[in-house]
Amino acid sequence: MFLLDMFSRVFTTRNVPSKNMMSKYTAWFQCIECGDKYALDEIVYVCDSCGGLLEVQHDMIKLKKSHGMEWKDLFDERYMRTTFPYGSGVWGKKEIVCPSVDDNNVVSMCEGGSNLFWAERLGREIGLSDLWIKQCGNSHTGSFKDLGMTVLVSMVNQMISDGKKIPAVACASTGDTSAALSAYCAAASIPAIVLLPQNMITTSQLIQPIANGAITLSIKTDFDGCMRLVREISAREQIYLANSMNSLRIEGQKTVGIELVQQFDWQVPDWIIIPGGNLGNVSALGKGFLEMKELGIIDRLPRLVVGQAEKANPLYLSYQKGFETFRPVKAGDTLASAIKIGDPVSRDRAIRVLQRFSGIVEQATENELANACARADRTGLFTCPHTGVALASLFKLVESGVISLSDRVVVISTAHGLKFPDTKVKYHEGRLKEMGIETPLKNEPIEVEPNFEDVKTAIWSELERRI
């Protein structure tokens, strides 16, 4: 009763939507190719009729009965408060995310609410006065994947509550998805299964699903091989699929864009740059912005940029040919291991979004992404390699004049740098030369004998060298 009382108080404060906000909203899966519709509690990932990807559609006619200002007031009223589940950065937007889940079936760890950091020093170094980093790695399991997983696991929890037989939830992962799935399933007492490419993720990433009790399979293949296997297992064994081809994930991840606009007092930046692997992230960003515009929350769209590692760049290659064709590639070894994906499942969604937003696809070499990370870290950040891809893309677009120095730019940092300590250690020890990576910003510890004069000499020698 306490939660119900708190819930009612949220809706009776001033400057929130009128009584039509209390009516039941609906959402459903819809094929992006032929338009066939499916209920959100159906176990379906692609269209039965044409094989097209599905997308969650909302009853926009009913949603638009409330003005954009009313939605902004409601979202601001809830933001980062303690009334469950609306303090979550995802569930605070429940009406336009997943209204089908009852509040008592929501599985939330207060995800979202990550800081929008003004990267003043880094921006100054490259000539931008309005550079921001959306630090999605400051989340429960250390990546933006939490935002999508709370929606997916909550929907599974609702389905189980309604009597559906779902023995487990499974994903293929390069690390971050498995961490999010295992944590949210553990909170909901739902078995989780993760398929990981052997020897291709960091120890920090591997230990997360293990610690959360997930059935963890180390497969002697790459991510694309794991993805093929998990799709087959899900289809043949009735295990629920949690990868981003399941568009429930997209609904949570789209709140990154909604939240960063909210943090700018509902002003839209000029550019948003995001690393791309399986490409659910850019699809989600685009969907969130398009829905905000349709609801009157914003009046314009940003430009979108996807950064890819040169060794896993099928979208970049397609962009170079005007998206006329798309061919999967064999992903090579890259420091940006979480986006080492040669056959992304969300490519069709991503291409549609980029075409709608006059989007750009850039790529980064291993040398460029490693040094972009090191450069950002020197300004107080602690970036993951995938954010390094986005930053390297930013540097190129500023240098070429595509991004103007007066533009407001947001880089989406997708994971916490602490998930990738091995990469940073190798950089600062100069052990990346076998990959052709120069490390001009390496910073090795100085070994010193335990006496005052040696310590003083080491300190002053280094200070003088850095002047």
XYZ file of C-alpha atoms in Angstrom:
467
model
C 0.000 0.000 0.000
C 2.883 2.340 0.681
C 4.046 2.147 -2.937
C 0.510 2.670 -4.235
C 0.125 5.726 -2.020
C 3.434 7.134 -3.227
C 2.446 6.383 -6.827
C -0.796 8.311 -6.452
C 1.022 11.277 -4.932
C 3.337 11.469 -7.948
C 0.313 11.936 -10.179
C -1.459 14.525 -8.025
C 1.357 17.044 -7.832
C 1.167 20.137 -10.001
C 2.588 20.296 -13.529
C 2.011 16.630 -14.407
C -0.195 15.251 -17.192
C -3.932 15.279 -16.770
C -6.224 12.337 -16.096
C -5.749 10.816 -19.548
C -2.222 9.913 -18.383
C -3.805 7.355 -16.073
C -5.414 5.391 -18.919
C -3.888 2.120 -20.069
C -1.188 2.454 -22.706
C -0.389 -0.363 -25.081
C 2.623 -1.532 -27.073
C 3.295 -4.421 -29.436
C 5.936 -5.920 -31.711
C 5.692 -4.907 -35.362
C 7.743 -6.105 -38.336
C 9.837 -3.307 -39.833
C 9.400 -4.884 -43.291
C 5.791 -6.065 -43.716
C 4.059 -4.554 -40.677
C 2.799 -7.781 -39.081
C 2.030 -7.368 -35.380
C 2.661 -9.587 -32.351
C 1.929 -9.231 -28.641
C 4.873 -8.323 -26.409
C 4.421 -11.543 -24.453
C 4.823 -13.693 -27.559
C 8.141 -15.496 -27.803
C 9.087 -14.124 -31.200
C 12.196 -12.306 -32.453
C 11.710 -12.036 -36.206
C 8.580 -11.854 -38.317
C 6.910 -15.207 -38.994
C 5.727 -13.946 -42.379
C 8.837 -12.392 -43.941
C 11.710 -12.893 -41.499
C 12.106 -9.155 -40.900
C 13.282 -7.670 -37.615
C 10.638 -6.621 -35.122
C 10.315 -3.272 -33.387
C 8.256 -2.265 -30.385
C 5.488 0.104 -31.441
C 3.508 2.264 -29.024
C -0.023 3.628 -29.276
C 1.166 7.066 -30.282
C -2.380 8.355 -30.801
C -3.134 7.787 -27.130
C 0.292 9.036 -26.013
C -0.138 12.248 -28.001
C -3.274 13.118 -26.033
C -0.791 14.542 -23.532
C 1.258 17.543 -24.628
C 5.056 17.359 -24.831
C 5.349 19.714 -21.871
C 3.237 17.367 -19.782
C 5.574 14.487 -20.565
C 8.602 16.569 -19.666
C 7.040 17.584 -16.356
C 6.184 13.979 -15.518
C 9.639 12.668 -16.381
C 11.294 15.456 -14.395
C 9.004 14.784 -11.424
C 10.152 11.157 -11.291
C 13.802 11.509 -12.245
C 16.209 9.854 -9.764
C 13.583 9.766 -6.992
C 12.891 6.841 -4.666
C 9.370 5.773 -5.689
C 9.793 2.299 -7.189
C 10.219 1.777 -10.084
C 9.986 5.354 -11.364
C 13.319 6.570 -10.002
C 15.045 4.441 -12.615
C 16.191 6.340 -15.690
C 14.358 3.701 -17.733
C 11.173 3.090 -15.751
C 10.681 6.789 -15.122
C 9.645 6.783 -18.797
C 7.555 3.606 -18.463
C 4.625 4.807 -20.609
C 6.870 5.120 -23.681
C 9.158 2.189 -22.831
C 7.150 -0.857 -21.717
C 3.701 -0.191 -20.251
C 2.834 -3.908 -20.423
C 4.787 -4.802 -17.260
C 3.051 -4.468 -13.898
C 5.053 -2.440 -11.397
C 5.444 -5.440 -9.093
C 7.077 -7.439 -11.920
C 9.648 -4.771 -12.787
C 13.239 -5.923 -12.176
C 15.225 -2.730 -11.643
C 18.557 -1.775 -10.099
C 17.927 1.964 -10.456
C 19.703 1.898 -13.820
C 20.195 5.046 -15.837
C 20.822 8.419 -14.296
C 24.435 8.267 -15.475
C 26.267 11.570 -15.451
C 26.576 13.803 -18.480
C 30.149 14.983 -18.055
C 31.365 18.272 -19.522
C 34.709 17.239 -21.019
C 35.986 20.810 -20.894
C 39.727 20.064 -21.012
C 39.526 17.414 -23.746
C 37.209 19.632 -25.766
C 39.575 22.573 -25.400
C 42.458 20.457 -26.707
C 40.588 19.710 -29.956
C 38.925 23.127 -30.245
C 35.414 22.252 -28.997
C 33.914 24.300 -26.176
C 30.777 22.182 -25.881
C 31.938 18.548 -25.642
C 30.093 16.162 -23.320
C 30.539 12.497 -22.404
C 27.433 10.505 -21.464
C 29.009 8.040 -19.046
C 26.736 5.008 -19.423
C 29.420 2.828 -17.848
C 28.466 4.347 -14.486
C 25.672 1.807 -14.189
C 24.953 -1.269 -12.090
C 27.066 -3.743 -14.100
C 29.279 -1.127 -15.725
C 27.735 -0.685 -19.171
C 24.741 0.698 -21.047
C 23.451 -2.873 -21.490
C 21.687 -2.556 -18.117
C 19.196 -0.144 -19.692
C 17.915 -2.720 -22.152
C 18.207 -5.712 -19.873
C 15.937 -4.285 -17.182
C 13.139 -4.114 -19.762
C 13.737 -7.562 -21.211
C 14.060 -9.369 -17.865
C 11.051 -7.483 -16.472
C 8.976 -8.622 -19.448
C 10.137 -12.216 -18.903
C 9.217 -11.853 -15.229
C 5.756 -10.664 -16.286
C 5.358 -13.597 -18.679
C 6.353 -16.105 -16.004
C 3.933 -14.423 -13.595
C 1.201 -14.859 -16.225
C 1.918 -18.602 -16.432
C 4.220 -18.893 -19.436
C 6.863 -21.622 -19.223
C 10.296 -20.074 -19.771
C 13.084 -22.336 -18.454
C 15.881 -19.765 -18.820
C 17.063 -16.629 -20.610
C 20.173 -16.815 -22.821
C 22.520 -14.535 -24.704
C 25.680 -14.563 -26.756
C 28.039 -11.893 -25.544
C 31.377 -10.196 -25.879
C 31.149 -9.441 -22.166
C 28.806 -6.609 -21.248
C 25.506 -8.227 -22.287
C 26.319 -11.336 -20.245
C 27.040 -9.206 -17.180
C 23.734 -7.362 -17.445
C 21.683 -10.472 -18.162
C 23.198 -12.456 -15.304
C 22.706 -9.648 -12.762
C 19.081 -8.939 -13.624
C 18.180 -12.615 -13.854
C 19.823 -13.219 -10.481
C 17.704 -10.436 -8.969
C 14.561 -12.034 -10.427
C 15.516 -15.677 -9.611
C 15.411 -16.549 -13.327
C 18.113 -18.897 -14.685
C 20.562 -17.188 -17.068
C 22.731 -18.809 -19.741
C 25.600 -16.956 -21.425
C 27.693 -18.044 -24.403
C 31.070 -16.307 -24.501
C 33.836 -16.538 -27.135
C 36.770 -18.291 -25.506
C 39.775 -16.093 -24.667
C 38.162 -13.016 -26.250
C 36.831 -11.123 -23.213
C 38.563 -9.662 -20.198
C 38.758 -11.376 -16.828
C 36.743 -8.490 -15.381
C 33.927 -9.234 -17.811
C 34.104 -13.024 -17.426
C 33.798 -12.969 -13.656
C 30.543 -10.989 -13.660
C 28.211 -13.744 -14.970
C 30.135 -16.340 -12.977
C 29.672 -14.378 -9.750
C 25.964 -13.876 -10.472
C 25.444 -17.624 -10.859
C 24.789 -17.755 -14.614
C 25.401 -20.946 -16.592
C 28.528 -19.730 -18.360
C 29.697 -21.471 -21.537
C 33.121 -20.666 -23.002
C 32.789 -21.489 -26.710
C 35.732 -22.058 -29.041
C 34.521 -19.513 -31.596
C 34.016 -15.779 -32.020
C 30.944 -13.718 -31.126
C 29.253 -14.385 -34.455
C 29.640 -18.126 -33.846
C 28.172 -17.752 -30.347
C 25.297 -15.765 -31.810
C 24.430 -18.516 -34.297
C 24.441 -21.088 -31.489
C 22.295 -19.088 -29.076
C 19.719 -18.421 -31.794
C 19.509 -22.163 -32.499
C 19.298 -23.061 -28.793
C 16.556 -20.485 -28.258
C 14.543 -21.676 -31.240
C 14.783 -25.391 -30.474
C 14.695 -25.451 -26.667
C 12.196 -22.660 -25.885
C 14.860 -20.678 -24.019
C 14.201 -16.945 -24.184
C 16.693 -14.945 -26.292
C 18.176 -11.816 -24.758
C 20.362 -10.412 -27.539
C 19.563 -7.071 -29.128
C 17.658 -8.642 -32.014
C 15.037 -8.865 -29.267
C 13.648 -5.361 -29.564
C 12.611 -5.148 -25.915
C 16.275 -4.344 -25.329
C 16.030 -1.398 -27.705
C 13.241 0.129 -25.612
C 15.471 0.429 -22.576
C 18.524 1.570 -24.498
C 16.608 4.354 -26.242
C 16.344 6.123 -22.883
C 20.029 7.104 -23.216
C 18.949 9.708 -25.752
C 15.871 10.757 -23.800
C 17.865 11.142 -20.597
C 20.710 13.169 -22.065
C 18.219 15.609 -23.592
C 16.503 15.794 -20.209
C 19.880 16.600 -18.616
C 20.241 19.476 -21.103
C 16.860 20.849 -19.935
C 15.253 19.241 -22.996
C 17.607 20.880 -25.506
C 18.875 18.671 -28.359
C 22.644 18.514 -29.032
C 23.980 18.931 -32.554
C 25.838 15.604 -32.694
C 25.782 12.282 -30.869
C 28.645 9.837 -31.449
C 28.396 6.198 -30.405
C 30.530 3.090 -30.973
C 28.830 0.401 -33.039
C 29.081 -3.389 -32.881
C 25.797 -5.290 -33.061
C 24.208 -1.888 -33.857
C 21.308 -2.058 -31.420
C 22.624 1.087 -29.733
C 22.293 3.497 -32.667
C 18.934 1.927 -33.546
C 17.777 2.634 -30.001
C 19.056 6.222 -29.981
C 17.259 6.986 -33.205
C 14.004 5.446 -32.019
C 14.053 7.474 -28.818
C 14.596 10.754 -30.647
C 11.940 10.063 -33.257
C 9.374 9.265 -30.579
C 10.280 12.357 -28.557
C 9.780 14.499 -31.644
C 6.439 12.888 -32.435
C 5.246 13.524 -28.872
C 6.314 17.174 -29.007
C 9.004 16.769 -26.360
C 11.665 18.054 -28.793
C 11.379 19.978 -32.042
C 14.470 18.822 -33.929
C 16.778 15.836 -34.368
C 20.541 15.583 -33.810
C 23.048 14.214 -36.302
C 24.224 10.702 -35.422
C 27.671 9.180 -35.899
C 28.564 5.506 -35.501
C 32.216 4.701 -34.902
C 33.493 1.232 -35.797
C 36.814 -0.453 -35.231
C 38.612 -0.819 -38.551
C 38.969 -4.549 -37.886
C 35.199 -5.002 -37.452
C 33.681 -2.459 -39.811
C 30.858 -3.878 -41.981
C 28.631 -0.840 -41.416
C 31.441 1.538 -42.349
C 32.074 -0.376 -45.588
C 28.363 -0.292 -46.400
C 28.218 3.451 -45.654
C 31.079 4.038 -48.111
C 28.792 2.628 -50.821
C 25.745 4.607 -49.788
C 24.249 1.608 -47.943
C 23.442 0.073 -51.324
C 24.773 -3.265 -50.112
C 25.735 -4.790 -46.797
C 28.180 -7.650 -46.505
C 29.227 -9.257 -43.204
C 32.969 -9.397 -42.573
C 35.210 -11.685 -40.571
C 35.999 -9.551 -37.558
C 39.695 -9.301 -36.756
C 41.353 -8.988 -33.372
C 40.714 -5.550 -31.909
C 41.206 -3.905 -28.544
C 37.548 -2.907 -28.804
C 36.505 -6.485 -28.080
C 32.862 -5.739 -27.270
C 32.283 -4.481 -30.819
C 34.290 -7.227 -32.517
C 31.237 -8.211 -34.541
C 31.313 -8.871 -38.264
C 27.649 -9.761 -38.805
C 25.535 -7.383 -36.676
C 21.932 -8.474 -36.198
C 20.520 -4.932 -35.979
C 22.052 -3.681 -39.226
C 18.722 -3.082 -40.991
C 17.400 -0.988 -38.106
C 20.679 0.911 -37.866
C 20.798 1.769 -41.565
C 17.231 3.075 -41.500
C 18.045 5.279 -38.524
C 21.241 6.657 -40.057
C 19.435 7.499 -43.292
C 16.714 9.300 -41.335
C 19.238 11.299 -39.271
C 21.709 12.135 -42.075
C 24.065 9.906 -40.146
C 27.754 9.278 -40.631
C 29.823 6.136 -40.090
C 33.518 6.545 -39.263
C 36.182 4.010 -38.353
C 39.218 3.923 -36.094
C 42.440 1.967 -36.408
C 43.863 0.179 -33.391
C 46.470 2.903 -33.048
C 43.821 5.639 -33.213
C 41.455 4.105 -30.672
C 44.199 3.213 -28.179
C 45.654 6.699 -28.234
C 42.226 8.322 -28.134
C 41.645 6.458 -24.864
C 45.022 7.506 -23.491
C 44.461 11.118 -24.484
C 41.038 11.190 -22.831
C 42.404 9.523 -19.711
C 45.034 12.263 -19.440
C 42.163 14.742 -18.979
C 40.629 12.846 -16.053
C 38.470 10.267 -17.828
C 38.982 6.491 -17.716
C 37.679 5.269 -21.016
C 36.918 1.809 -22.368
C 38.354 0.882 -25.804
C 34.937 1.213 -27.435
C 34.576 4.771 -26.243
C 38.057 5.206 -27.709
C 36.567 4.297 -31.102
C 33.907 6.999 -30.685
C 36.491 9.558 -29.553
C 38.844 8.752 -32.437
C 35.892 9.229 -34.800
C 35.178 12.575 -33.151
C 38.777 13.729 -33.562
C 38.678 12.909 -37.292
C 35.371 14.681 -37.886
C 36.525 17.812 -36.050
C 39.809 17.844 -37.947
C 38.025 17.466 -41.293
C 35.586 20.273 -40.458
C 32.482 18.068 -40.616
C 31.807 18.910 -36.972
C 31.999 22.653 -36.391
C 33.894 23.989 -33.394
C 30.744 25.717 -32.141
C 28.638 22.526 -32.194
C 27.393 20.790 -29.062
C 28.674 17.199 -29.215
C 27.861 14.231 -26.976
C 29.994 11.085 -27.036
C 28.298 7.996 -25.632
C 30.700 6.138 -23.358
C 29.247 2.643 -23.368
C 31.195 0.903 -20.590
C 33.436 1.601 -17.618
C 37.178 1.567 -18.210
C 37.673 -0.662 -15.171
C 36.292 -3.542 -17.242
C 39.369 -3.383 -19.476
C 42.414 -3.093 -17.220
C 44.572 -5.441 -19.310
C 44.397 -3.133 -22.318
C 45.422 -0.110 -20.284
C 48.251 -1.989 -18.562
C 49.635 -3.157 -21.912
C 49.415 0.376 -23.292
C 51.321 1.956 -20.427
C 53.909 -0.825 -20.398
C 54.432 -0.398 -24.155
C 53.322 -3.957 -24.903
C 51.039 -3.192 -27.828
C 53.746 -2.842 -30.467
C 53.027 -6.320 -31.834
C 49.638 -4.915 -32.870
C 51.300 -1.941 -34.556
C 50.222 0.439 -31.792
C 52.506 3.268 -30.757
C 52.137 4.416 -27.146
C 53.418 8.009 -26.918
C 51.314 8.700 -23.810
C 52.441 5.688 -21.814
C 53.112 6.378 -18.146
C 55.159 3.658 -16.465
C 55.775 3.554 -12.704
C 59.263 4.736 -11.702
C 61.161 2.284 -9.524
C 62.922 4.147 -6.691
C 65.015 3.101 -3.702
C 63.392 3.820 -0.309
C 65.290 6.970 0.661
C 64.466 10.678 0.554
C 67.131 11.814 -1.929
C 66.229 9.171 -4.534
C 62.519 9.939 -4.199
C 63.165 13.706 -4.482
C 65.400 13.242 -7.534
C 62.833 11.016 -9.262
C 60.029 13.492 -8.640
C 61.881 16.582 -9.860
C 63.401 14.811 -12.845
C 59.959 13.737 -13.999
C 58.379 17.150 -13.382
C 61.122 18.832 -15.423
C 60.722 16.291 -18.221
C 57.007 17.026 -18.466
C 57.387 20.814 -18.668
